[in-house]
Coordinates of C-alpha atoms in Angstrom, one line a residue:
Chain A
M1 CA 17.8 -38.2 -5.2
R2 CA 16.7 -38.1 -8.8
P3 CA 18.7 -36.0 -11.2
T4 CA 17.1 -32.6 -11.7
P5 CA 17.6 -30.6 -14.8
P6 CA 19.2 -27.3 -13.9
S7 CA 16.3 -25.2 -15.1
W8 CA 13.6 -26.9 -13.0
L9 CA 12.2 -24.2 -10.7
K10 CA 10.1 -24.3 -7.6
L11 CA 7.5 -21.7 -6.8
L12 CA 6.3 -20.8 -3.3
V13 CA 3.0 -18.9 -2.9
P14 CA 2.0 -17.7 0.6
V15 CA -1.7 -17.2 1.0
K16 CA -3.8 -15.7 3.8
R17 CA -7.4 -16.4 4.9
T18 CA -9.1 -13.1 5.4
V19 CA -12.6 -11.8 5.8
D20 CA -14.2 -11.8 2.4
Y21 CA -13.7 -8.5 0.6
A22 CA -17.5 -8.1 0.0
V23 CA -18.3 -8.3 3.7
K24 CA -19.2 -5.0 5.4
I25 CA -17.2 -5.4 8.5
R26 CA -18.5 -4.5 12.0
V27 CA -16.5 -3.1 14.8
G28 CA -17.5 -4.5 18.1
P29 CA -16.2 -3.9 21.6
K30 CA -13.3 -6.3 21.0
G31 CA -12.4 -5.0 17.6
V32 CA -13.5 -6.2 14.2
E33 CA -16.0 -9.0 14.5
T34 CA -14.7 -12.0 12.5
K35 CA -16.6 -14.9 14.1
G36 CA -19.3 -16.3 11.8
V37 CA -18.3 -13.9 9.0
K38 CA -17.6 -15.2 5.5
H39 CA -13.9 -15.7 4.9
S40 CA -12.0 -16.4 1.7
M41 CA -8.6 -16.2 0.2
N42 CA -7.1 -12.7 0.3
P43 CA -7.8 -11.3 -3.2
F44 CA -4.2 -10.4 -3.9
D45 CA -3.1 -13.9 -3.0
E46 CA -5.6 -15.3 -5.4
I47 CA -3.8 -13.3 -8.1
A48 CA -0.5 -14.7 -6.9
V49 CA -1.7 -18.3 -7.1
E50 CA -3.2 -17.6 -10.6
E51 CA 0.1 -16.1 -11.7
A52 CA 2.1 -19.1 -10.5
V53 CA -0.2 -21.4 -12.4
R54 CA 0.0 -19.3 -15.5
L55 CA 3.8 -19.2 -15.3
R56 CA 3.8 -22.9 -15.3
E57 CA 1.3 -23.1 -18.2
K58 CA 3.8 -21.0 -20.1
A59 CA 7.0 -22.5 -18.9
K60 CA 5.6 -26.1 -18.8
D61 CA 8.1 -28.6 -17.4
A62 CA 10.5 -25.9 -16.4
I63 CA 8.5 -25.4 -13.3
E64 CA 8.7 -28.4 -11.1
K65 CA 6.3 -27.6 -8.4
I66 CA 4.0 -24.9 -7.0
T67 CA 3.7 -25.0 -3.2
V68 CA 1.2 -22.9 -1.4
V69 CA 1.6 -22.0 2.3
S70 CA -0.7 -20.5 4.9
I71 CA -0.1 -19.5 8.4
G72 CA -3.2 -19.4 10.4
P73 CA -6.0 -21.2 12.4
A74 CA -7.4 -24.6 11.3
K75 CA -9.7 -23.0 8.8
A76 CA -6.8 -21.6 6.8
S77 CA -6.6 -25.1 5.3
E78 CA -9.7 -24.1 3.3
V79 CA -7.9 -21.4 1.4
L80 CA -5.1 -23.8 0.8
R81 CA -7.6 -26.3 -0.8
T82 CA -8.8 -23.5 -3.0
A83 CA -5.3 -22.7 -4.1
L84 CA -4.7 -26.4 -4.8
A85 CA -7.9 -26.5 -6.9
M86 CA -6.6 -23.5 -8.9
G87 CA -3.6 -25.6 -9.8
A88 CA -1.0 -25.6 -7.0
D89 CA 0.7 -29.0 -6.4
D90 CA 1.0 -29.2 -2.6
A91 CA 0.3 -27.2 0.5
I92 CA 1.9 -26.4 3.8
H93 CA -0.3 -25.3 6.7
V94 CA 1.4 -23.8 9.7
E95 CA -1.5 -24.1 12.2
T96 CA -1.8 -21.4 14.8
A97 CA -4.2 -21.0 17.7
E98 CA -7.7 -19.6 16.8
D99 CA -7.1 -16.1 18.3
Q100 CA -3.4 -15.8 17.7
V101 CA -2.4 -12.5 16.1
V102 CA 0.4 -13.2 13.6
E103 CA 2.1 -10.0 12.6
P104 CA 3.8 -9.5 9.3
L105 CA 7.3 -9.8 10.9
A106 CA 6.4 -13.2 12.4
V107 CA 5.0 -14.3 9.0
A108 CA 8.1 -13.2 7.2
K109 CA 10.3 -15.1 9.7
A110 CA 8.3 -18.2 9.4
L111 CA 8.4 -17.9 5.6
K112 CA 12.1 -17.5 5.8
E113 CA 12.4 -20.8 7.6
L114 CA 10.1 -22.4 5.0
V115 CA 12.2 -21.0 2.2
G116 CA 15.1 -22.7 3.9
T117 CA 13.4 -26.1 3.8
E118 CA 11.5 -25.8 0.5
S119 CA 14.2 -23.9 -1.4
P120 CA 11.9 -22.2 -3.9
D121 CA 13.4 -20.1 -6.7
L122 CA 10.5 -17.6 -6.8
V123 CA 8.2 -16.5 -4.0
I124 CA 5.0 -14.9 -5.3
M125 CA 2.5 -13.4 -2.9
G126 CA -0.1 -10.7 -2.7
K127 CA 1.0 -7.1 -2.2
Q128 CA -1.1 -6.8 0.9
A129 CA -3.8 -8.5 3.0
I130 CA -7.1 -6.8 2.9
D131 CA -7.6 -7.2 6.7
D132 CA -4.5 -5.6 8.3
D133 CA -3.5 -3.7 5.1
S134 CA 0.1 -3.7 6.2
S135 CA 1.7 -4.4 2.8
Q136 CA 4.9 -5.6 4.5
V137 CA 5.6 -9.4 4.3
G138 CA 7.1 -9.5 0.8
G139 CA 9.6 -6.8 1.5
M140 CA 10.5 -8.1 5.0
L141 CA 11.1 -11.6 3.7
A142 CA 13.2 -10.2 0.8
G143 CA 15.2 -8.2 3.3
M144 CA 15.8 -11.1 5.6
L145 CA 16.8 -13.4 2.8
G146 CA 18.8 -10.8 0.9
W147 CA 16.8 -11.6 -2.2
P148 CA 15.8 -9.1 -4.8
Q149 CA 12.2 -7.9 -4.7
A150 CA 9.6 -6.6 -7.1
N151 CA 6.5 -5.3 -5.3
F152 CA 3.2 -4.4 -6.9
A153 CA 3.8 -6.4 -10.1
S154 CA 1.5 -5.9 -13.0
K155 CA 3.4 -8.1 -15.4
V156 CA 5.8 -11.0 -14.8
D157 CA 8.0 -12.6 -17.4
L158 CA 9.9 -15.6 -16.3
D159 CA 12.9 -16.8 -18.1
A160 CA 13.2 -20.3 -16.6
A161 CA 16.3 -21.3 -18.5
G162 CA 18.2 -18.1 -17.7
K163 CA 16.9 -18.1 -14.2
Q164 CA 15.7 -14.5 -14.5
V165 CA 12.4 -12.8 -14.0
T166 CA 11.4 -9.4 -15.5
V167 CA 8.7 -7.6 -13.6
S168 CA 6.7 -4.4 -14.5
R169 CA 5.7 -2.8 -11.2
E170 CA 3.2 -0.2 -10.4
I171 CA 4.8 2.9 -8.9
D172 CA 3.3 6.4 -8.2
G173 CA 2.9 7.9 -11.6
G174 CA 3.7 5.0 -13.8
L175 CA 5.4 1.7 -14.2
E176 CA 8.9 0.6 -13.6
T177 CA 10.4 -2.5 -15.1
L178 CA 13.0 -4.6 -13.1
K179 CA 15.0 -7.6 -14.2
M180 CA 16.1 -9.8 -11.3
Q181 CA 18.2 -13.0 -11.0
L182 CA 16.4 -15.8 -9.2
P183 CA 15.8 -16.5 -6.4
A184 CA 13.6 -13.5 -6.0
I185 CA 10.3 -12.3 -4.5
V186 CA 7.4 -10.8 -6.4
T187 CA 4.3 -9.3 -4.8
T188 CA 1.2 -9.0 -7.0
D189 CA -1.0 -5.9 -7.8
L190 CA -4.6 -6.1 -8.8
R191 CA -4.0 -5.7 -12.5
L192 CA -1.6 -8.6 -12.9
N193 CA -4.3 -11.1 -13.9
Q194 CA -7.9 -12.3 -13.5
P195 CA -7.9 -15.3 -11.2
R196 CA -9.7 -18.4 -12.5
Y197 CA -12.5 -20.1 -10.8
A198 CA -11.7 -23.6 -9.5
S199 CA -13.9 -26.1 -11.5
L200 CA -15.7 -28.8 -9.6
P201 CA -13.5 -31.7 -10.9
N202 CA -10.4 -29.6 -9.8
I203 CA -11.9 -29.0 -6.4
M204 CA -12.4 -32.8 -6.1
K205 CA -8.8 -33.5 -7.3
A206 CA -7.5 -30.9 -4.8
K207 CA -8.8 -33.0 -1.9
K208 CA -6.2 -35.6 -2.8
K209 CA -3.3 -33.3 -3.1
P210 CA -0.8 -33.4 -0.2
M211 CA -1.1 -30.9 2.6
K212 CA 1.7 -30.8 5.2
K213 CA 0.6 -29.7 8.7
L214 CA 3.2 -27.8 10.7
K215 CA 3.2 -26.2 14.1
P216 CA 4.6 -22.7 14.9
E217 CA 7.6 -24.4 16.6
D218 CA 8.4 -26.2 13.3
V219 CA 9.1 -22.9 11.6
K220 CA 11.0 -21.6 14.6
A221 CA 9.0 -18.4 14.6
D222 CA 8.3 -16.3 17.6
F223 CA 4.7 -15.3 17.1
T224 CA 4.6 -12.9 20.1
P225 CA 3.2 -9.7 18.8
R226 CA 5.4 -6.6 18.8
L227 CA 2.4 -4.4 18.6
E228 CA -0.2 -4.3 21.3
T229 CA -3.6 -3.4 20.0
V230 CA -4.9 -0.7 22.3
D231 CA -8.3 -0.4 20.7
V232 CA -10.1 -0.7 17.4
K233 CA -12.9 1.8 16.6
A234 CA -15.2 2.4 13.7
P235 CA -14.2 5.5 11.7
P236 CA -16.3 8.6 12.3
P237 CA -19.4 8.5 10.0
R238 CA -19.4 11.1 7.2
Q239 CA -21.9 13.9 7.1
G240 CA -23.1 13.7 3.5
G241 CA -26.4 14.0 1.8
A242 CA -26.4 17.7 0.8
K243 CA -27.9 17.8 -2.6
V244 CA -27.9 20.7 -5.0
E245 CA -30.2 21.5 -7.9
S246 CA -27.9 22.6 -10.7
V247 CA -24.4 22.6 -12.1
D248 CA -24.1 26.3 -11.2
E249 CA -24.7 25.4 -7.5
V250 CA -22.0 22.7 -7.8
V251 CA -19.5 25.2 -9.1
A252 CA -20.5 27.8 -6.4
K253 CA -20.1 25.2 -3.6
L254 CA -16.7 24.1 -4.9
K255 CA -15.6 27.7 -4.8
E256 CA -17.0 28.0 -1.3
A257 CA -15.0 24.9 -0.3
G258 CA -11.9 26.5 -1.8
V259 CA -11.2 23.6 -4.1
L260 CA -11.7 25.6 -7.3
Chain B
M1 CA -8.3 18.8 29.7
F2 CA -8.0 21.8 27.5
S3 CA -10.8 22.9 25.2
S4 CA -9.9 22.6 21.6
A5 CA -9.7 26.4 21.4
T6 CA -7.2 26.6 24.2
R7 CA -5.1 23.8 22.7
T8 CA -4.7 25.5 19.4
A9 CA -3.6 28.7 21.2
L10 CA -0.7 26.9 22.8
P11 CA 2.7 27.1 21.1
R12 CA 3.4 24.2 18.7
T13 CA 6.2 22.7 20.7
A14 CA 3.9 22.4 23.7
T15 CA 1.3 20.5 21.8
R16 CA 3.6 18.1 20.0
A17 CA 5.7 17.0 23.0
F18 CA 4.1 14.5 25.3
S19 CA 6.4 14.8 28.2
A20 CA 9.8 16.3 29.0
S21 CA 11.3 12.8 29.0
A22 CA 9.8 11.9 25.6
R23 CA 11.2 15.1 24.2
A24 CA 14.7 14.4 25.4
K25 CA 14.6 10.8 24.3
A26 CA 12.9 10.5 20.9
E27 CA 15.2 10.9 17.8
T28 CA 13.3 10.6 14.6
L29 CA 14.7 10.1 11.2
V30 CA 12.3 10.9 8.3
F31 CA 13.0 9.8 4.8
L32 CA 12.0 12.6 2.3
E33 CA 11.0 11.2 -1.0
T34 CA 12.2 13.0 -4.2
K35 CA 11.1 12.8 -7.8
G36 CA 13.5 14.2 -10.3
D37 CA 15.3 16.8 -8.3
S38 CA 12.4 18.0 -6.1
L39 CA 10.7 16.8 -3.0
V40 CA 7.4 15.0 -3.6
P41 CA 4.5 16.8 -1.9
S42 CA 3.8 14.0 0.7
A43 CA 7.4 14.5 2.1
A44 CA 6.1 17.7 3.8
N45 CA 3.3 15.7 5.4
A46 CA 5.8 13.1 6.6
I47 CA 7.8 15.8 8.3
T48 CA 4.7 17.0 10.3
A49 CA 4.1 13.4 11.4
A50 CA 7.8 13.0 12.5
K51 CA 7.5 16.2 14.5
K52 CA 4.5 14.9 16.3
V53 CA 6.6 12.1 17.8
G54 CA 8.4 14.8 19.8
G55 CA 12.1 15.2 20.1
K56 CA 14.7 15.8 17.5
V57 CA 13.8 15.3 13.8
T58 CA 16.4 14.6 11.1
G59 CA 15.5 14.6 7.5
L60 CA 17.0 12.1 5.0
I61 CA 17.4 12.6 1.3
I62 CA 19.1 10.1 -1.0
G63 CA 20.2 10.6 -4.6
K64 CA 22.7 9.7 -7.3
D65 CA 24.9 12.7 -6.3
E66 CA 24.7 16.0 -4.5
A67 CA 23.8 18.0 -7.6
S68 CA 20.9 15.7 -8.5
V69 CA 19.0 16.5 -5.3
K70 CA 20.1 20.1 -4.6
P71 CA 16.7 21.7 -5.1
A72 CA 15.1 19.2 -2.8
V73 CA 17.8 19.7 -0.2
D74 CA 17.4 23.5 -0.4
R75 CA 13.7 23.2 0.2
A76 CA 13.9 20.5 2.9
K77 CA 16.4 22.3 5.0
K78 CA 13.9 25.2 5.6
M79 CA 11.1 23.0 6.7
G80 CA 11.8 23.0 10.4
L81 CA 14.0 20.0 10.6
D82 CA 16.7 19.9 13.3
A83 CA 19.2 18.3 10.8
L84 CA 19.3 17.0 7.3
L85 CA 21.3 14.0 6.0
V86 CA 22.0 13.6 2.4
R87 CA 23.4 10.3 1.3
T88 CA 24.5 9.8 -2.3
S89 CA 25.6 6.9 -4.5
P90 CA 25.0 6.1 -8.2
A91 CA 23.2 3.0 -7.0
L92 CA 20.6 5.1 -5.1
E93 CA 19.4 6.9 -8.2
H94 CA 16.1 5.1 -8.5
A95 CA 15.7 4.5 -4.7
L96 CA 15.3 0.8 -5.4
A97 CA 14.8 -1.3 -2.3
E98 CA 17.9 -3.5 -2.6
P99 CA 20.6 -0.9 -2.6
T100 CA 18.6 1.5 -0.4
A101 CA 17.4 -0.6 2.5
P102 CA 20.9 -1.5 3.8
V103 CA 21.8 2.2 3.7
F104 CA 18.7 3.1 5.8
A105 CA 19.2 0.2 8.2
E106 CA 22.8 1.2 8.8
L107 CA 21.9 4.9 9.3
V108 CA 19.2 4.1 11.8
K109 CA 21.4 1.7 13.8
K110 CA 24.5 4.0 13.8
G111 CA 22.5 7.2 14.4
G112 CA 20.7 5.7 17.4
Y113 CA 17.3 6.8 16.0
T114 CA 14.3 5.7 18.0
H115 CA 11.9 6.4 15.1
F116 CA 12.1 6.2 11.3
A117 CA 9.3 7.5 9.2
A118 CA 8.4 7.9 5.5
G119 CA 5.3 8.5 3.4
H120 CA 3.0 5.6 2.7
S121 CA 3.6 6.0 -1.0
A122 CA 4.5 3.3 -3.5
L123 CA 8.1 4.1 -2.7
G124 CA 7.7 4.0 1.1
K125 CA 5.7 0.8 0.8
N126 CA 8.4 -0.8 -1.2
L127 CA 11.4 0.4 0.9
F128 CA 10.3 0.3 4.5
P129 CA 9.3 -3.4 4.9
R130 CA 12.7 -4.4 3.6
V131 CA 14.4 -2.1 6.2
A132 CA 12.0 -3.6 8.8
G133 CA 13.2 -7.1 7.7
L134 CA 16.8 -6.1 8.1
L135 CA 16.3 -4.5 11.5
E136 CA 13.8 -7.2 12.6
V137 CA 11.2 -4.8 13.8
Q138 CA 7.4 -4.8 13.2
Q139 CA 6.7 -1.8 10.9
I140 CA 3.5 0.3 11.4
S141 CA 2.0 1.1 8.0
D142 CA -0.2 4.1 7.0
V143 CA -0.2 5.9 10.3
M144 CA -3.1 8.4 10.6
S145 CA -2.3 9.8 14.1
I146 CA 0.3 9.5 16.8
Q147 CA -0.7 9.5 20.4
D148 CA 2.7 9.2 22.0
E149 CA 6.1 8.0 20.9
N150 CA 5.0 4.4 21.1
T151 CA 1.3 4.6 20.2
F152 CA 0.0 5.0 16.7
T153 CA -3.4 4.8 14.9
R154 CA -3.8 3.2 11.5
P155 CA -6.7 2.1 9.3
V156 CA -7.4 -1.6 8.9
Y157 CA -10.0 -3.4 6.7
A158 CA -9.7 -0.7 4.0
G159 CA -10.4 2.1 6.4
N160 CA -13.5 0.5 7.9
A161 CA -11.9 0.3 11.3
I162 CA -9.2 2.4 13.0
S163 CA -6.8 0.5 15.1
T164 CA -4.6 1.9 17.8
V165 CA -1.4 0.0 18.4
K166 CA 1.4 0.4 20.9
S167 CA 4.8 -0.7 19.7
T168 CA 7.2 -2.6 21.9
D169 CA 10.0 -2.4 19.4
S170 CA 13.1 -0.4 20.3
I171 CA 13.0 1.2 16.8
K172 CA 9.6 2.3 15.6
L173 CA 9.5 2.1 11.8
F174 CA 6.4 3.7 10.3
T175 CA 4.9 5.0 7.1
V176 CA 2.4 7.9 7.3
R177 CA -0.9 8.5 5.4
A178 CA -0.2 11.8 3.8
S179 CA -3.8 13.0 3.6
T180 CA -4.2 13.1 7.4
W181 CA -1.2 15.3 8.1
E182 CA -0.8 18.9 7.3
P183 CA 2.3 19.6 5.2
A184 CA 5.2 21.2 7.0
Q185 CA 5.7 24.8 5.9
E186 CA 9.0 26.5 5.0
G187 CA 10.4 28.9 7.6
D188 CA 13.5 31.0 8.2
K189 CA 15.4 28.5 10.3
E190 CA 17.8 26.4 8.2
A191 CA 18.8 22.9 9.2
E192 CA 22.4 22.0 9.0
V193 CA 23.0 19.6 6.0
D194 CA 25.3 16.7 6.3
V195 CA 26.2 15.3 2.8
K196 CA 28.1 12.1 2.5
E197 CA 28.5 9.2 0.2
A198 CA 26.3 6.3 1.3
E199 CA 28.0 3.4 3.0
N200 CA 26.8 -0.2 2.7
V201 CA 25.0 0.2 -0.6
G202 CA 23.5 -3.1 -1.6
P203 CA 23.9 -4.6 -5.1
E204 CA 23.1 -2.2 -8.0
W205 CA 19.9 -2.7 -9.8
V206 CA 18.8 -2.8 -13.5
S207 CA 16.0 -0.4 -14.1
E208 CA 14.4 0.2 -17.5
E209 CA 11.4 1.4 -19.3
L210 CA 10.1 3.9 -16.9
V211 CA 6.7 4.8 -18.3
K212 CA 5.4 8.2 -17.2
S213 CA 2.0 9.6 -17.7
E214 CA 1.4 13.4 -17.8
R215 CA -1.7 13.1 -15.7
P216 CA -1.3 13.4 -11.9
D217 CA -0.9 10.1 -10.2
L218 CA -4.2 8.7 -8.8
A219 CA -2.7 7.7 -5.4
T220 CA -1.4 11.2 -4.5
A221 CA -3.4 13.6 -6.7
P222 CA -5.2 16.4 -4.9
T223 CA -8.2 16.1 -7.2
V224 CA -9.7 12.9 -8.7
V225 CA -12.5 12.5 -11.1
S226 CA -14.0 8.9 -11.2
G227 CA -16.4 7.3 -13.6
G228 CA -18.6 4.3 -12.9
R229 CA -21.0 2.0 -14.6
G230 CA -23.4 4.9 -15.4
V231 CA -20.9 6.2 -18.0
K232 CA -22.0 3.2 -20.1
S233 CA -19.1 2.8 -22.6
K234 CA -15.4 3.4 -23.0
E235 CA -16.0 6.1 -25.6
A236 CA -18.4 7.9 -23.2
F237 CA -15.9 7.5 -20.4
D238 CA -13.2 9.2 -22.6
E239 CA -15.6 11.9 -23.7
T240 CA -17.0 12.8 -20.3
I241 CA -14.5 11.9 -17.6
I242 CA -11.3 12.9 -19.3
P243 CA -12.4 16.5 -20.1
L244 CA -13.7 17.0 -16.6
A245 CA -10.4 15.7 -15.2
D246 CA -8.5 18.0 -17.6
A247 CA -10.5 21.0 -16.5
L248 CA -9.9 20.3 -12.8
G249 CA -6.3 19.2 -13.3
A250 CA -7.3 15.9 -11.8
A251 CA -6.2 12.3 -11.8
I252 CA -8.7 9.8 -13.3
G253 CA -10.3 7.0 -11.2
A254 CA -12.9 4.4 -11.8
S255 CA -15.2 2.0 -10.0
R256 CA -14.8 -1.7 -10.2
A257 CA -17.8 -1.9 -12.5
A258 CA -16.2 0.5 -14.9
V259 CA -12.9 -1.4 -14.9
D260 CA -14.6 -4.8 -15.3
S261 CA -16.7 -3.4 -18.2
G262 CA -13.4 -2.2 -19.9
Y263 CA -14.2 1.5 -19.7
A264 CA -10.9 2.2 -17.8
D265 CA -7.7 0.5 -17.0
N266 CA -7.4 -1.7 -13.9
S267 CA -4.8 0.6 -12.4
L268 CA -7.4 3.3 -12.1
Q269 CA -9.7 1.3 -9.8
V270 CA -10.6 3.1 -6.6
G271 CA -11.9 0.9 -3.8
Q272 CA -11.2 -1.8 -1.3
T273 CA -9.3 -4.0 -3.7
G274 CA -8.0 -1.1 -5.8
K275 CA -6.5 2.1 -4.6
V276 CA -7.5 3.8 -1.4
I277 CA -7.2 7.5 -1.8
A278 CA -8.1 10.7 0.1
P279 CA -7.8 13.7 -2.3
N280 CA -9.0 17.2 -1.4
L281 CA -11.7 16.8 -4.1
Y282 CA -13.3 13.6 -5.3
V283 CA -15.9 13.8 -8.1
A284 CA -17.9 10.6 -8.6
V285 CA -19.7 10.4 -11.9
G286 CA -22.2 7.7 -12.6
I287 CA -21.0 5.7 -9.5
S288 CA -23.7 4.3 -7.2
G289 CA -21.4 4.0 -4.2
A290 CA -21.1 0.4 -3.2
I291 CA -19.4 -0.2 0.1
Q292 CA -16.3 -1.5 -1.7
H293 CA -16.0 1.8 -3.6
L294 CA -16.7 4.0 -0.6
A295 CA -13.9 2.2 1.3
G296 CA -11.5 3.7 -1.3
M297 CA -12.5 7.3 -1.2
K298 CA -14.6 8.2 1.8
D299 CA -11.7 10.0 3.5
S300 CA -11.7 12.6 0.7
K301 CA -12.1 16.1 2.0
T302 CA -14.9 17.1 -0.4
I303 CA -17.0 14.6 -2.3
V304 CA -19.1 15.6 -5.3
A305 CA -21.5 13.0 -6.7
I306 CA -23.4 13.3 -10.0
N307 CA -25.9 10.5 -10.5
K308 CA -29.4 10.3 -11.9
D309 CA -30.6 7.9 -9.2
A310 CA -31.6 10.1 -6.3
D311 CA -31.4 7.0 -4.0
A312 CA -27.8 6.0 -4.9
P313 CA -25.8 5.4 -1.7
I314 CA -23.1 7.7 -2.9
F315 CA -25.3 10.6 -1.9
Q316 CA -25.1 9.6 1.7
V317 CA -21.4 10.5 1.8
A318 CA -21.4 13.3 -0.8
D319 CA -20.9 16.9 0.4
I320 CA -22.3 18.1 -2.9
G321 CA -24.8 15.9 -4.7
L322 CA -26.4 16.6 -8.0
V323 CA -29.2 14.4 -9.2
A324 CA -28.9 14.7 -13.0
D325 CA -28.1 12.9 -16.2
L326 CA -24.3 12.9 -16.3
F327 CA -24.2 13.3 -20.1
E328 CA -25.8 16.7 -19.7
A329 CA -24.4 17.7 -16.3
V330 CA -20.7 16.8 -16.9
P331 CA -20.2 18.8 -20.1
E332 CA -21.9 21.8 -18.5
L333 CA -19.7 21.4 -15.4
V334 CA -16.6 21.3 -17.6
K335 CA -17.6 24.5 -19.2
K336 CA -18.3 26.3 -16.0
V337 CA -15.2 25.1 -14.2
E338 CA -13.1 26.4 -17.1
E339 CA -15.0 29.8 -16.9
A340 CA -14.5 29.9 -13.1
K341 CA -10.7 29.4 -13.5
K342 CA -10.3 32.4 -15.8

C-alpha cells in the first residue's frame, strides 16, 4: 500500500444505458419495444459524469479516482466507454442477462456492495432514469448506507480538504442548500451542468482504460423483481386540434372550460 | 360489469373497497406534506389515493412542534381520515430525508401498516426512496391509478407508456401523481389526532439559504404559461410570457429550445428531460410541440396553443389553438384575461 494523503477522494458514478431520449418509443404487445432502438447514456447520468470530471478539474490532485459503474446487459459497456471518454478513470460493469429487469432496489443493493469494495467518498448519480422514471436509487442507497443525501442538485461545491460538500438542490418552489460531511450521495438535476462531448482522441484513449467485469453474484444482489409487470399500454391519445379564430374566442373557451 | 353511470351512483365506500377481505386487511399511512404551517394542495390528492387502497387510512404530519403545524392538522383531521398522527421534533422542521426517513420507517414497522403513501412532489421523491432503502422494499413512484391493494399503474418513458405493476412486497410504499387524483374534501367527521414527539430521529441537518420565489412552482402550479423558440429573445420572453403568467396567476415554463437559447432558466424546462407537469391549464406560446416537449405537458387538462404555423404539431394536442402572431395575440390575451377577471 502506498501512503495516501488524507484528502485524496474517490468518486463513484453509477450510469444507466437507456433508450435515447430523442426516440419516440413504441408500445408493443410485450411492453415498450427496445430491440433495435437507439440507446445512450441516461441524460441525468451524463450530467453526473460531467460533474465528477469538473470537480476533479477544480480540485485537481485532491480527487484520486473517478470510477463509473453500470449494471445491465453486455451493451451497457458502451455507456461506460462513453463515461471513460468524458474523463472517468476506470469502469465496473455488472453484467446481467439481456432481458433481466433490474429494479431500483436491486441496483441500490448492488451499489451498496460496490461502495463496500470501492470505498468512494462521494457517489454522484442522475436523479432518475428516463426509462422507468422511478427516481429512487440515490435515496435508497443513501438509506441503506446511512449516508447523507442531496437529491436534485443544481450546484455542487466540494471542499476536498475539509471532506465536505455543499449542494444547492431543487425543491418545489425554490432551492435549498445543504452542507454534508463526506461520504455522501448526490443526485443530479438537469440544470447542474452541460455535459461535454467526448473528443475522438479521448474516445480512443478510453478504449485502453480499465473496465472490470462482474457478475450479479459478485455484488451479492438478488435481482428477482419485487414488482410483477402486469401490462404496459400506450397512453390514451389526446383529442386536440380544435382551432379558434381570435383571442376573444380563446377567452370565451377558457371561461367555458372553467379555467378562467 | 356496471355501466359507468351505475358505478358513480354507488356509495363511495362500495367503489373503493375491492373485497371484504381487502377492506379488513389494508392499513394505509399517508404522509401529508406541509409548507409553512399549512397543508400543500397535493396532500389532499394523496389522501384520495390512499382511500382507494381500501381499508383504514391514517394521515401523518410532521413538524418542529405542535404549534408549527396546527393549521395543517386542523384541516387534515376533517378530510375523511380514520386517524391522524402528528410527530414532532426540532430536527423534522425541514422534513429533510436523513432525520425523517428513520421516523417514517419506524412508524410503518411498529404500526403494522401495509401501505405507505405520499405525493410525488420534490419532497416525496426525496424522502420515500430513503424509507424504501431502510425497509428494503421496492417503491412504486408516481402512481396514477390503483387497481387493487397490490396493483398500481404508473407512467414510464416520460408518460409515453403506462405500466401496471403488482407488488409482492409486504409493505407497499408508493408516491402518487397529484394531477390524476381528485383532492379529498373537508367533511364533518373529525379524525382523532395522536400527537407525540418523534422517536428515532436521525442526525440533525444543516439547512441554509432557502430561496423562495413569489411565483407558483412549475411542478405543482394549476396554471402554466410556457414560451418557446418562437418568442425569439430573452427580452421578448420577459415582455410577453411574464405578463400573461401574471394575468393568469400562472407558473412559467419553457421549451428546451427557449432554455438552450437563454430565454429562460433551465429549471423552467418542460419536457422529457425537464419537468413533467399536468396543470389544469397549459398555455404554449411559440412552441412547435416536439415529442420531447409534449411528453412533459400532454396530461394537462386544457391545452391552449398560440403559434403562427398552422401545421405545428402542438395543434394536434391543443384543446384551444390559435394560429396568430404571438406578439400581437399575447398582449391582447393579457388584456382580455384581466378584463374577464374583473
